[in-house]
mmCIF file of C-alpha atoms in Angstrom:
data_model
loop_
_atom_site.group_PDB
_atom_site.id
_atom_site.type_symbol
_atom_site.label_atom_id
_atom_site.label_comp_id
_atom_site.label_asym_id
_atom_site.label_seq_id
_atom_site.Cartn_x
_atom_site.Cartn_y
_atom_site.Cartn_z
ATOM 1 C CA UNK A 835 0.000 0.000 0.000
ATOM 2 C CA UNK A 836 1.211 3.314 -0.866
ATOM 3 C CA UNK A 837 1.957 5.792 2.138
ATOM 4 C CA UNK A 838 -0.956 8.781 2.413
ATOM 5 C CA UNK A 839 -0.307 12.244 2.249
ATOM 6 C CA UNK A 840 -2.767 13.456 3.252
ATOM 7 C CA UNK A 841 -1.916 16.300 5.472
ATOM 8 C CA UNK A 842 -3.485 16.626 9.141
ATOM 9 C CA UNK A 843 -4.820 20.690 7.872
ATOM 10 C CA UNK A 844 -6.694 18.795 5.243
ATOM 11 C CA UNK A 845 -8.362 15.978 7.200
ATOM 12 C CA UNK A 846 -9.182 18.464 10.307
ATOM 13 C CA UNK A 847 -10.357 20.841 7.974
ATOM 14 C CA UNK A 848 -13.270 18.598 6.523
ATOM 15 C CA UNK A 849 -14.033 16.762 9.584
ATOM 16 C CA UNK A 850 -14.800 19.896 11.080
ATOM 17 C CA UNK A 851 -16.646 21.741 7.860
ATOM 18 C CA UNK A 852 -19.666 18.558 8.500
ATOM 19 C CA UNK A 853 -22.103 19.989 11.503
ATOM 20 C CA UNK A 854 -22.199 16.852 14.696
ATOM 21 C CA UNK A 855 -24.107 18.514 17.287
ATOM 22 C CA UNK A 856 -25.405 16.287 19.851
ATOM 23 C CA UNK A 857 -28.742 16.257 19.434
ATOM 24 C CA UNK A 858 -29.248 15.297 23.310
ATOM 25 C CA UNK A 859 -32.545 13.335 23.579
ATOM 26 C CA UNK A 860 -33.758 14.734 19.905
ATOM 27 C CA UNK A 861 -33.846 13.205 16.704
ATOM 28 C CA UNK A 862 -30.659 12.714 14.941
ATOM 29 C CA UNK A 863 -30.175 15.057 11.903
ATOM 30 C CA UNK A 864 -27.449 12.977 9.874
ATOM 31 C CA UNK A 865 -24.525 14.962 11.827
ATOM 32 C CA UNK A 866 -22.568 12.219 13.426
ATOM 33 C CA UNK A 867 -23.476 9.909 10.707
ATOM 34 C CA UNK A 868 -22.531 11.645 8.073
ATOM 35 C CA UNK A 869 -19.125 12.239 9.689
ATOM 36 C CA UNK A 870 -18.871 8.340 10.233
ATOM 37 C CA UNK A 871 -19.624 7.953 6.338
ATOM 38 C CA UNK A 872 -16.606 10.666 5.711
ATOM 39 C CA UNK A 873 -14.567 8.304 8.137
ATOM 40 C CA UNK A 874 -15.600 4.879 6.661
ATOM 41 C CA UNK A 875 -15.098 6.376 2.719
ATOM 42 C CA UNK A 876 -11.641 8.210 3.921
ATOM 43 C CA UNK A 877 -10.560 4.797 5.124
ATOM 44 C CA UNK A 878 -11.915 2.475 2.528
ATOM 45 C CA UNK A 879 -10.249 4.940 -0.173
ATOM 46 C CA UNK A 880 -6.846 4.167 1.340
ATOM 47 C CA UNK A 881 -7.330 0.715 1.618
ATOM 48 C CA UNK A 882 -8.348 0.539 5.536
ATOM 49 C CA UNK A 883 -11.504 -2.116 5.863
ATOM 50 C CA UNK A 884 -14.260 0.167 7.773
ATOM 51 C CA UNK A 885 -18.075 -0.077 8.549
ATOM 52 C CA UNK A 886 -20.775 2.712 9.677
ATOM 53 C CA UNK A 887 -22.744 0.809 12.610
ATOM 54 C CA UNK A 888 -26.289 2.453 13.552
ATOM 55 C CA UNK A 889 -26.652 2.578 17.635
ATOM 56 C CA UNK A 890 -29.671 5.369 17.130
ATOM 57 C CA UNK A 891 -32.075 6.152 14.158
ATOM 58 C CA UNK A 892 -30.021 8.883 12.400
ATOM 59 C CA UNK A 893 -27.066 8.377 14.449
ATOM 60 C CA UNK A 894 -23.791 6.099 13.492
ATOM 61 C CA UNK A 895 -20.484 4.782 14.617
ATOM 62 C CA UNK A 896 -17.851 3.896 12.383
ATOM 63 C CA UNK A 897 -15.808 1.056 13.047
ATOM 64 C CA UNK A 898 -11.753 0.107 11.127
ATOM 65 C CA UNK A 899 -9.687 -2.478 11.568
ATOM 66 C CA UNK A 900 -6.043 -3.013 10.553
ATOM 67 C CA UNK A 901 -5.188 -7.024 11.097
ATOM 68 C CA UNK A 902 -2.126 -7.494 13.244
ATOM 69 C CA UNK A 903 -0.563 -10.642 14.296
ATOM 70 C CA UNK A 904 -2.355 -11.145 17.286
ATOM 71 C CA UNK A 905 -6.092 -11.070 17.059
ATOM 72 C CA UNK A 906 -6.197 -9.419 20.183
ATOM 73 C CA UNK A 907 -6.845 -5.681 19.665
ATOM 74 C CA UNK A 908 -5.523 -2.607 20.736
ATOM 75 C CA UNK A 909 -8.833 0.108 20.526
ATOM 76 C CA UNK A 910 -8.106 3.586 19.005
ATOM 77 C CA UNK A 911 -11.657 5.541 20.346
ATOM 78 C CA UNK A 912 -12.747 8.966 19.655
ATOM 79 C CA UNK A 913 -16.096 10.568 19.533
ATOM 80 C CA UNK A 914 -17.927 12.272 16.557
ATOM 81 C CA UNK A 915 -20.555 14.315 17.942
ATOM 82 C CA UNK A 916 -19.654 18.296 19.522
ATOM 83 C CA UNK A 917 -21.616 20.502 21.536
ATOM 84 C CA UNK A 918 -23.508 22.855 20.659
ATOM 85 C CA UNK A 919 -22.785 26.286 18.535
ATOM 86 C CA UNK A 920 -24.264 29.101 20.416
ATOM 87 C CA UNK A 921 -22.398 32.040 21.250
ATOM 88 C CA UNK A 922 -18.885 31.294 18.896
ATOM 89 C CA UNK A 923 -16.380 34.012 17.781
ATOM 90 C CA UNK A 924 -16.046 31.866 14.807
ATOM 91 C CA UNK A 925 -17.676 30.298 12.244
ATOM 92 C CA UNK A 926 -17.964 27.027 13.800
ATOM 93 C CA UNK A 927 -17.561 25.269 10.478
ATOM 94 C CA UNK A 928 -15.284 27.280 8.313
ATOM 95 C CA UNK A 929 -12.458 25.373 9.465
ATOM 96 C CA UNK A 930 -10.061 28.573 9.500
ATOM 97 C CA UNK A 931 -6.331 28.315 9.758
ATOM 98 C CA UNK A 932 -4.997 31.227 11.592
ATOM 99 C CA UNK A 933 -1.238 30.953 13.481
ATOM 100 C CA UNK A 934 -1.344 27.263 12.735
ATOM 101 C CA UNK A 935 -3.737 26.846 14.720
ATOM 102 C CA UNK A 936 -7.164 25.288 12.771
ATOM 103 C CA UNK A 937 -10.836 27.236 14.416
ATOM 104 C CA UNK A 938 -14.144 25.436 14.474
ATOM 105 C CA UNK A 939 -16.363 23.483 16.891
ATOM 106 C CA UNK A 940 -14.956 20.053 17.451
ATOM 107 C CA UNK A 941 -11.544 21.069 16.060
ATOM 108 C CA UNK A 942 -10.115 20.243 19.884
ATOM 109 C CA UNK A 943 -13.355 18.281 21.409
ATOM 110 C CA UNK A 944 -12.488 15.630 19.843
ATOM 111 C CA UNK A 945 -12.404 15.837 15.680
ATOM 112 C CA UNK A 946 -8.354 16.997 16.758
ATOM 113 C CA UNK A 947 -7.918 13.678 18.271
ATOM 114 C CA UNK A 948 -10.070 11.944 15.819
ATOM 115 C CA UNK A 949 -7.349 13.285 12.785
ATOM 116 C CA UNK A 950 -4.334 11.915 14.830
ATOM 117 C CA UNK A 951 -5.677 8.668 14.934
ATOM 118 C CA UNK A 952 -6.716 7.993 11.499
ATOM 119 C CA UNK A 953 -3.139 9.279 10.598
ATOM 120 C CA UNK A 954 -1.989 6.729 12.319
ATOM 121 C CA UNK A 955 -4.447 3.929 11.367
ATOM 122 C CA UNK A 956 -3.466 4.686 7.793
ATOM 123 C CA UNK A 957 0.304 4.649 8.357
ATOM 124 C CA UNK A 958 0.283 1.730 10.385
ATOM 125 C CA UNK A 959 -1.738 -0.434 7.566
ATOM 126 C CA UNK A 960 0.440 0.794 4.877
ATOM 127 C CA UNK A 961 3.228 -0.851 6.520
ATOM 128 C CA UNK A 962 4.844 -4.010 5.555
ATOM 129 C CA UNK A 963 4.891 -5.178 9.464
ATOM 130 C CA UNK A 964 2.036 -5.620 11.077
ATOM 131 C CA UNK A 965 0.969 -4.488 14.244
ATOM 132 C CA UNK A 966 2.095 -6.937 17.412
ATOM 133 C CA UNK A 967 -1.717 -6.989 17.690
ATOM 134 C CA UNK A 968 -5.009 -6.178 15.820
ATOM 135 C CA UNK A 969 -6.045 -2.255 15.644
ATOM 136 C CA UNK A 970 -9.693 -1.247 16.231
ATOM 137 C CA UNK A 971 -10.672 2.260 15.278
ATOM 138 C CA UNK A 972 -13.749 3.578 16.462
ATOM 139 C CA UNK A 973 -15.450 7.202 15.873
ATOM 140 C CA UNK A 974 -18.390 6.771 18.457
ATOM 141 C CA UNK A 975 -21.664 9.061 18.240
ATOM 142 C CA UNK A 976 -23.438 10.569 21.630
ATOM 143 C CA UNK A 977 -20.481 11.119 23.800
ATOM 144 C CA UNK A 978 -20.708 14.458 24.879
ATOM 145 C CA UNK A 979 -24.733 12.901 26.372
ATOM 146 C CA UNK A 980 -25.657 9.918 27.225
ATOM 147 C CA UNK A 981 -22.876 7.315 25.609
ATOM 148 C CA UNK A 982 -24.559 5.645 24.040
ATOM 149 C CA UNK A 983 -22.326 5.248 21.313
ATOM 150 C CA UNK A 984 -19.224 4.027 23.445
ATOM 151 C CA UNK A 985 -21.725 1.474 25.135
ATOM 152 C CA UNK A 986 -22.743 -0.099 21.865
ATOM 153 C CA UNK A 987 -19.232 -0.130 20.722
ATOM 154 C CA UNK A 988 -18.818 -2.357 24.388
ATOM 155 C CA UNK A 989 -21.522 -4.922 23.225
ATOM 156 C CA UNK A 990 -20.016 -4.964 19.272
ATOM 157 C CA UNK A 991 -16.710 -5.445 20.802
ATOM 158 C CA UNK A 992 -18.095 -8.585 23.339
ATOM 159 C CA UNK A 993 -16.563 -10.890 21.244
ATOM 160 C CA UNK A 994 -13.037 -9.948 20.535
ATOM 161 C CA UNK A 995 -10.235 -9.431 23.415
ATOM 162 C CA UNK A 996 -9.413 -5.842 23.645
ATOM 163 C CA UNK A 997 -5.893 -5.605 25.001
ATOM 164 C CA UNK A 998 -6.250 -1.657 25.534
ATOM 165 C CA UNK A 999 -7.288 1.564 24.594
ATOM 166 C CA UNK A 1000 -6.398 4.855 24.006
ATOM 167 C CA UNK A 1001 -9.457 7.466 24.144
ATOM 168 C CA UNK A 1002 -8.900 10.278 22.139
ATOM 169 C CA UNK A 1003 -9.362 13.774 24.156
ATOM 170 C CA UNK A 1004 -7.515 17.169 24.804
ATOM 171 C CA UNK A 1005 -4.751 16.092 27.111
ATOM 172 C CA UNK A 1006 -2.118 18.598 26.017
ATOM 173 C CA UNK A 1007 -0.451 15.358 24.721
ATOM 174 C CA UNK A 1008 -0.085 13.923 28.050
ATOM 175 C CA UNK A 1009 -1.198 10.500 28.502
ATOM 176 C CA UNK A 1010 -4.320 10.450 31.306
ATOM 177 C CA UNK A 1011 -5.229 7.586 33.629
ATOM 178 C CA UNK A 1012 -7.606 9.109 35.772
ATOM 179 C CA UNK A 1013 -10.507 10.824 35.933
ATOM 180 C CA UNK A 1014 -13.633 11.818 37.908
ATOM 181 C CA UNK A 1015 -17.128 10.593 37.496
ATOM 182 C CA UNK A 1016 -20.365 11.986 38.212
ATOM 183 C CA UNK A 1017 -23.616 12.374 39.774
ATOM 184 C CA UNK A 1018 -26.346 14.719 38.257
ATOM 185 C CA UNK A 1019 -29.656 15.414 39.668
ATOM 186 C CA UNK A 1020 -32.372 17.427 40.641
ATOM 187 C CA UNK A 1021 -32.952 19.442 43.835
ATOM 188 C CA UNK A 1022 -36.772 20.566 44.688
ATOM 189 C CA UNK A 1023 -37.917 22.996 46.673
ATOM 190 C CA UNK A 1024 -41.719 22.912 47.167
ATOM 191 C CA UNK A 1025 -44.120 26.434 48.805
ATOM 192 C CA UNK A 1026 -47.132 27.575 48.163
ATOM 193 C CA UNK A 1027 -48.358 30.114 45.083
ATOM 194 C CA UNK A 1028 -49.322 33.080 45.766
ATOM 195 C CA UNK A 1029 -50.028 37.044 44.506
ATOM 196 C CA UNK A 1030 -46.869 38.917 45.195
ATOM 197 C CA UNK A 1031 -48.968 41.633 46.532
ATOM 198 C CA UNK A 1032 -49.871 39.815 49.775
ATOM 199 C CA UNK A 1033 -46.415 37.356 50.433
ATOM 200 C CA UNK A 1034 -47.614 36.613 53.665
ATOM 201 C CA UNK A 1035 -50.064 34.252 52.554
ATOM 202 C CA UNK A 1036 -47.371 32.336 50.052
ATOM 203 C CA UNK A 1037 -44.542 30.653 51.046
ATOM 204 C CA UNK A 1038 -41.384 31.353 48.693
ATOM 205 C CA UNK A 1039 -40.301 28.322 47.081
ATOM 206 C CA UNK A 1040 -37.172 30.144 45.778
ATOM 207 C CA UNK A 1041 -36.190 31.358 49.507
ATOM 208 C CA UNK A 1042 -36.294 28.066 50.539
ATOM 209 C CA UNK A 1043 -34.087 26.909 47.887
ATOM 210 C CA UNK A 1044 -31.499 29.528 49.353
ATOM 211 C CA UNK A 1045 -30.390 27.788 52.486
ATOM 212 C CA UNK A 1046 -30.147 24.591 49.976
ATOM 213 C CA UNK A 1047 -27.983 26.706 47.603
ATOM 214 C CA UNK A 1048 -25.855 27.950 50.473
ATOM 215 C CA UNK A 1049 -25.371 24.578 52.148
ATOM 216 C CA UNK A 1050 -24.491 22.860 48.635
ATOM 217 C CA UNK A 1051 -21.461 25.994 47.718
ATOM 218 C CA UNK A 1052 -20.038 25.801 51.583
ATOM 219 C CA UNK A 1053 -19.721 22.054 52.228
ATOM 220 C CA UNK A 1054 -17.785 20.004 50.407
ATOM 221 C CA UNK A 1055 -17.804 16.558 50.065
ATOM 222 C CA UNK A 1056 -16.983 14.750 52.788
ATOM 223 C CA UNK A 1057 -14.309 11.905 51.328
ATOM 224 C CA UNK A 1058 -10.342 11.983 50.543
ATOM 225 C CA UNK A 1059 -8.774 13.573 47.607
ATOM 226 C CA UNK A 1060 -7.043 11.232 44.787
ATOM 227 C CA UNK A 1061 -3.343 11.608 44.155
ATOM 228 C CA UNK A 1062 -4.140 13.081 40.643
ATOM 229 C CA UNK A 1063 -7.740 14.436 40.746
ATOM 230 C CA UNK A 1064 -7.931 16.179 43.811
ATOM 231 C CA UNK A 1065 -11.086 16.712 45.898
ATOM 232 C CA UNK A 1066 -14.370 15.633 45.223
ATOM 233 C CA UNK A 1067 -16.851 18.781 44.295
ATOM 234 C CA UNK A 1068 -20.625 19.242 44.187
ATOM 235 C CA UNK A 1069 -21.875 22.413 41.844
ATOM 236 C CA UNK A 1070 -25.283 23.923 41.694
ATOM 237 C CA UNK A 1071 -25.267 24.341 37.694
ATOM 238 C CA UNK A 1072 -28.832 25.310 36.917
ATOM 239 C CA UNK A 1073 -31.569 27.092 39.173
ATOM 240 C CA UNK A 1074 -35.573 27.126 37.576
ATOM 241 C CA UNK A 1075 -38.615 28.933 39.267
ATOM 242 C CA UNK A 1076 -41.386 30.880 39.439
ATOM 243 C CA UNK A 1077 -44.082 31.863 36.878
ATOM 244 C CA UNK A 1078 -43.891 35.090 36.538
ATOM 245 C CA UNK A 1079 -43.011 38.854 37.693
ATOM 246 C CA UNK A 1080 -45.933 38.726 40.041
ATOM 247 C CA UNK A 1081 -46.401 35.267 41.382
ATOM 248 C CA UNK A 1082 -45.028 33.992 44.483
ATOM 249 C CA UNK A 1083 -43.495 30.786 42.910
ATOM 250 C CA UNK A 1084 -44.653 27.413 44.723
ATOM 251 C CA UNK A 1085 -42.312 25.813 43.223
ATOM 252 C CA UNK A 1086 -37.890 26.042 42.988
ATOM 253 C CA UNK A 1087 -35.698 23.252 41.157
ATOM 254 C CA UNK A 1088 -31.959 23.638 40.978
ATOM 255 C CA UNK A 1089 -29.734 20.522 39.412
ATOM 256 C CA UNK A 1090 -26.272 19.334 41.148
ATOM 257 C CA UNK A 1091 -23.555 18.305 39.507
ATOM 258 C CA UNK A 1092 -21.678 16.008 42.011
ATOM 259 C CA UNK A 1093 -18.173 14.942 40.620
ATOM 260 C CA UNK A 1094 -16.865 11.758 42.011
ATOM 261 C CA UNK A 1095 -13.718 9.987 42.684
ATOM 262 C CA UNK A 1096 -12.261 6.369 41.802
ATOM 263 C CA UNK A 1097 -13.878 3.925 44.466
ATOM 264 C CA UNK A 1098 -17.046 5.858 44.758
ATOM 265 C CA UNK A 1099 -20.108 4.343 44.696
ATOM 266 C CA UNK A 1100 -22.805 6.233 42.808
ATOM 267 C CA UNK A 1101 -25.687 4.970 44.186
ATOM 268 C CA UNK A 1102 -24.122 5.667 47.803
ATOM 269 C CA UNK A 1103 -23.342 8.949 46.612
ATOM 270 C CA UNK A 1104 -27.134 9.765 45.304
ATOM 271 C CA UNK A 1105 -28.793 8.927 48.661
ATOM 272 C CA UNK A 1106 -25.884 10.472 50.863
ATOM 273 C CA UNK A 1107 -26.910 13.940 49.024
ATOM 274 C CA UNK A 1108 -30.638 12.968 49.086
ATOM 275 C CA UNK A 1109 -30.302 12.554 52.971
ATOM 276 C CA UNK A 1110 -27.985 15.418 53.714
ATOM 277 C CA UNK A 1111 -30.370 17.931 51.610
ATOM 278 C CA UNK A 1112 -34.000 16.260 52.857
ATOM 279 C CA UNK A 1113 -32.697 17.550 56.230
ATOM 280 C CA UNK A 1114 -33.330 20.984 54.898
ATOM 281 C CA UNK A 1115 -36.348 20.749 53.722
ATOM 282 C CA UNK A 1116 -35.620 19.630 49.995
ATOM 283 C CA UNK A 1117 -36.713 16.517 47.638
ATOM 284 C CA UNK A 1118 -34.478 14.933 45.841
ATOM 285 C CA UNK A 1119 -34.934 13.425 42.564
ATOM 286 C CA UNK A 1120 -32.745 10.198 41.252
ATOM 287 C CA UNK A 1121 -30.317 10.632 39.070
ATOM 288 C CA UNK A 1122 -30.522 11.825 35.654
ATOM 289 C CA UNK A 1123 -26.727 11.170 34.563
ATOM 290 C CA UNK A 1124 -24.384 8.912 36.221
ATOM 291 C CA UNK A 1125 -20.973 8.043 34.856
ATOM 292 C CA UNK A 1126 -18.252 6.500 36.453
ATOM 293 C CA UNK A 1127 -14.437 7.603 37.320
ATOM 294 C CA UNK A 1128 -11.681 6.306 35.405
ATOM 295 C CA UNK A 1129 -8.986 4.875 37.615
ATOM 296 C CA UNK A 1130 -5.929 2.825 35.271
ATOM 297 C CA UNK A 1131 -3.260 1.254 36.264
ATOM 298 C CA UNK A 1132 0.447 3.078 35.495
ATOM 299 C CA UNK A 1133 1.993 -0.002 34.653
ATOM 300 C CA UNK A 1134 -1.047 -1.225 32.023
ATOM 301 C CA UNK A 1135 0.913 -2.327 28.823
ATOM 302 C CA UNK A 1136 -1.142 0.386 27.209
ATOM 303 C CA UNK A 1137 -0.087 2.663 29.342
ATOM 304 C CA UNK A 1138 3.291 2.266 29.038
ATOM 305 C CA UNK A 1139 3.490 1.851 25.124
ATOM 306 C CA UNK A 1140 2.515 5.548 25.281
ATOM 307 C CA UNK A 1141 4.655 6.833 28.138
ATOM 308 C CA UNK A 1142 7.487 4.985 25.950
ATOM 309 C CA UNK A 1143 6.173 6.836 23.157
ATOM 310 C CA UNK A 1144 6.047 10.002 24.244
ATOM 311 C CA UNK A 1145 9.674 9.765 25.073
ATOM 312 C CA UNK A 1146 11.072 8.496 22.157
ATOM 313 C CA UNK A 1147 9.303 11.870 20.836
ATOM 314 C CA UNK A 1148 10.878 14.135 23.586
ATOM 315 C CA UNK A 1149 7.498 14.312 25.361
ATOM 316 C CA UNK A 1150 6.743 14.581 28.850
ATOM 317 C CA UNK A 1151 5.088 11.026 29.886
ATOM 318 C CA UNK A 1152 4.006 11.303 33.849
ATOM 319 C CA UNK A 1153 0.821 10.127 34.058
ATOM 320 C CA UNK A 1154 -1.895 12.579 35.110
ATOM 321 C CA UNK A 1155 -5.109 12.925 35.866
ATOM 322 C CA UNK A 1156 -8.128 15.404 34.353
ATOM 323 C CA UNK A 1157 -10.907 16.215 36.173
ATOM 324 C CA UNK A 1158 -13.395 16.116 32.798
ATOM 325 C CA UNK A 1159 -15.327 12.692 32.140
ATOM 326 C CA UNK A 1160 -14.193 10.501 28.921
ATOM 327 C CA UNK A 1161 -15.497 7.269 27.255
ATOM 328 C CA UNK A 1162 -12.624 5.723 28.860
ATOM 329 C CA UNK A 1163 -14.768 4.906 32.204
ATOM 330 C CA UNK A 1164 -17.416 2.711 30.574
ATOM 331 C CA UNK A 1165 -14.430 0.982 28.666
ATOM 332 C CA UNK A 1166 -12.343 0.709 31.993
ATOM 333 C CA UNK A 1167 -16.298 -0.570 33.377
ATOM 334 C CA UNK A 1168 -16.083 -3.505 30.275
ATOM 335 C CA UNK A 1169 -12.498 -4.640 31.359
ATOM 336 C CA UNK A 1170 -10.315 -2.263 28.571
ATOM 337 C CA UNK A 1171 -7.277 -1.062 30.466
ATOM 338 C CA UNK A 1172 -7.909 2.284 29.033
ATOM 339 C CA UNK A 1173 -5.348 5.861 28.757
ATOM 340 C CA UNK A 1174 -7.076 8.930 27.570
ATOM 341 C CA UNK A 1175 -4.552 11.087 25.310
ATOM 342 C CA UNK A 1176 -5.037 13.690 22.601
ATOM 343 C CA UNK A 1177 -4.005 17.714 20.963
ATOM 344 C CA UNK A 1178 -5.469 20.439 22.125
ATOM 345 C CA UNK A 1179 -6.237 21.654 25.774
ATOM 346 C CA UNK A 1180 -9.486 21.131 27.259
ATOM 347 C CA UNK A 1181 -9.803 24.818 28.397
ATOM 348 C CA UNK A 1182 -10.409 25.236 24.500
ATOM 349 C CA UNK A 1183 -12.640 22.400 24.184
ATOM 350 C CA UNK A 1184 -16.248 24.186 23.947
ATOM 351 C CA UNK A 1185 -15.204 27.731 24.194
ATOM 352 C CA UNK A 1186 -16.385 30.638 21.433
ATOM 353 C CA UNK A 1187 -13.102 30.224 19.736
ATOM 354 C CA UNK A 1188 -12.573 26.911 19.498
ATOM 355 C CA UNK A 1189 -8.978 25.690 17.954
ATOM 356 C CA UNK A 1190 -6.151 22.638 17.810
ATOM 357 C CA UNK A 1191 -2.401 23.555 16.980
ATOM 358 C CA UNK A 1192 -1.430 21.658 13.751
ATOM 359 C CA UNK A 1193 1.623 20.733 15.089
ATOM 360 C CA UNK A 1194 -0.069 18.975 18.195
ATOM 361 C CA UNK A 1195 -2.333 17.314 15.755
ATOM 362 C CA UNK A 1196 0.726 15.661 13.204
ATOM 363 C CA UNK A 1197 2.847 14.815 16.851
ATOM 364 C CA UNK A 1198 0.231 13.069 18.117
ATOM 365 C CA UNK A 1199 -0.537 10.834 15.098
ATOM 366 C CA UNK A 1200 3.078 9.648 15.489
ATOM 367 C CA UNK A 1201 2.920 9.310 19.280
ATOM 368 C CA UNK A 1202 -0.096 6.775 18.468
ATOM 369 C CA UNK A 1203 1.351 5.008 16.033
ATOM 370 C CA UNK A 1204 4.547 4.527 18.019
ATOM 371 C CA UNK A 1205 2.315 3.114 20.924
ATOM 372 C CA UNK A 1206 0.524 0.838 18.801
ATOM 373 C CA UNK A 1207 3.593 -0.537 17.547
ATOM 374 C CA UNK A 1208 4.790 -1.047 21.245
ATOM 375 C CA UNK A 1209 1.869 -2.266 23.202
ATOM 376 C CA UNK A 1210 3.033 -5.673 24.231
ATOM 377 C CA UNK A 1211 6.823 -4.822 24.495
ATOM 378 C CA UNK A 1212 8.973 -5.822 27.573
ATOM 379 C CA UNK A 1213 9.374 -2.695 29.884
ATOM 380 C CA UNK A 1214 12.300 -1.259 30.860
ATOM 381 C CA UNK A 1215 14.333 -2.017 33.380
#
């Protein structure tokens, strides 16, 4: 097989120019599946067998596979979909290169991460050695809501071992084992309606809320910090009530966004809260998103392929830990040993001005393919 040239500017630069927005619980409009087509066709036109897979109507993965001498895999995973547009400084799909740096939503979060690893798919099958094992590329759909594309990749995967994976995210090029979970629900405060005229036949469901709020910003939660996350936190993210200008609402709802640590239980963690906050006054719904931490070992063969990796490239390759949540956790949940590592820094990922540095983008396509190569190889003394 011929080597591509195909440069990482180009590849960003169309993956971004195709609209994914998660459509959260809506219809899909063809975003993340028509990405997965681009994938699959990119792939199949240099010689890389690949497959769209439907997990939702309207909504796609795309699956590759380069055969290595082991049928044991090593997973490449990144995710297709983006969040949402509103309130950009760019166009979110011109794909503009400014200070080598490529603009757009999704260029970082996660189409960045996405281009490194096809780079290295492609390079790695045009080789006349293959890989010590089989490589599985997967562009998943729904990760930035429910997952529903990483857990469908799970169940296609069920019947091949998966040796490892390497989740593509911002890292900063630094290879992550560790990160939190979380807990999301809904807080309820419950009064009685009334004319705003005569309050003192109402009871304020919003000033009841405020002791709730309070309590929830000044007490933290009560368990240790990780080595490389840090403290567990609990954030009041969204506050709803009242009916209008003058209506004494009867009703206040605020939702919590409870970020967990590695040996957390998240049911445990649910009814904790639920207790703690019925004790002033408050209902508390169940969950509405739970997702587990991601805790990997530093000696996982994955994990070392890559530190190994990043130094043959000059990188820094201590292991850290990020306090956003990945598809890594419901692969860690399935049995993957699992490393999340990517260009681009998340404090770019869903900002107005979205961007990935070229050069992050090309460095990390060879980082990859250098692990790949090494998963499996004796460590060093």
């Amino acid at each position: 097989m011929t080597p591509d040239t195909t440069s990482a500017e180009d590849l960003l630069r169309d993956l971004v120019r195709i609209p994914s927005v998660n459509p959260r619980e809506g219809a899909g409009d063809g975003g993340e599946t028509a990405v997965a087509a681009y994938v699959r066709d990119w792939l199949e036109r240099r010689g890389v067998r690949a497959e769209s897979h439907e997990v939702l109507p309207g909504r796609s993965n795309v699956v590759a596979v380069v055969p290595g001498r082991s049928e044991s895999a090593v997973l490449l995973e990144s995710h297709l979909d983006t969040v949402e547009t509103d309130g950009m400084t760019v166009g979110p799909y011109d794909a503009e290169v400014r200070g080598g740096r490529l603009f757009g939503r999704g260029a970082c979060d996660a189409k960045g991460p996405l281009a490194a690893f096809l780079l290295a798919l492609v390079e790695l099958a045009a080789g006349d050695d293959p890989p010590p094992y089989t490589v599985v590329l997967a562009g998943v759909c729904d990760e930035e809501h429910a997952y529903r594309g990483v857990l469908h990749l799970v169940d296609a995967l069920a019947d091949r071992a998966v040796v490892g994976a390497i989740v593509g995210e911002p890292t900063g090029l630094v290879p992550a084992v560790a990160h939190k979970g979380v807990v999301r629900y809904t807080v309820r405060t419950r009064g009685r309606a009334g004319h705003s005229s005569r309050p003192e036949e109402a009871v304020n469901a919003i000033t009841l809320m405020a002791p709730v709020v309070t309590h929830l910003a000044g007490s933290a939660p009560d368990v240790p910090p990780h080595p490389l996350l840090g403290p567990a936190t609990r954030s009041v993210t969204r506050i709803r009530g009242g009916t209008g200008p003058n209506t004494i609402p009867g009703s206040c709802e605020a939702d919590v966004d409870r970020r967990t640590l590695p040996g957390e239980d998240l049911d445990t963690v649910w009814r904790r809260d639920r207790d703690e906050l019925a004790a002033l006054g408050a209902e508390v719904d169940p969950p509405f998103t739970v997702d587990p931490a991601l805790d990997t070992a530093a000696d996982a063969d994955v994990v070392t392929a890559l530190c190994r990796a990043l130094d043959e490239h000059g990188r820094p390759s201590e292991v850290r830990g990020m306090p956003f949540g990945t598809d890594a956790s419901k692969l860690a949940r399935a049995g993957i040993p699992s490393v999340v590592f990517g260009p681009g820094s998340v404090g770019d990922a869903h900002s107005a001005a979205e961007s990935v540095e070229l050069t992050e983008v090309e460095l990390a396509a060879r980082v990859v393919l250098a692990a790949v190569r090494g998963v499996g190889e004796p460590r060093c003394a």
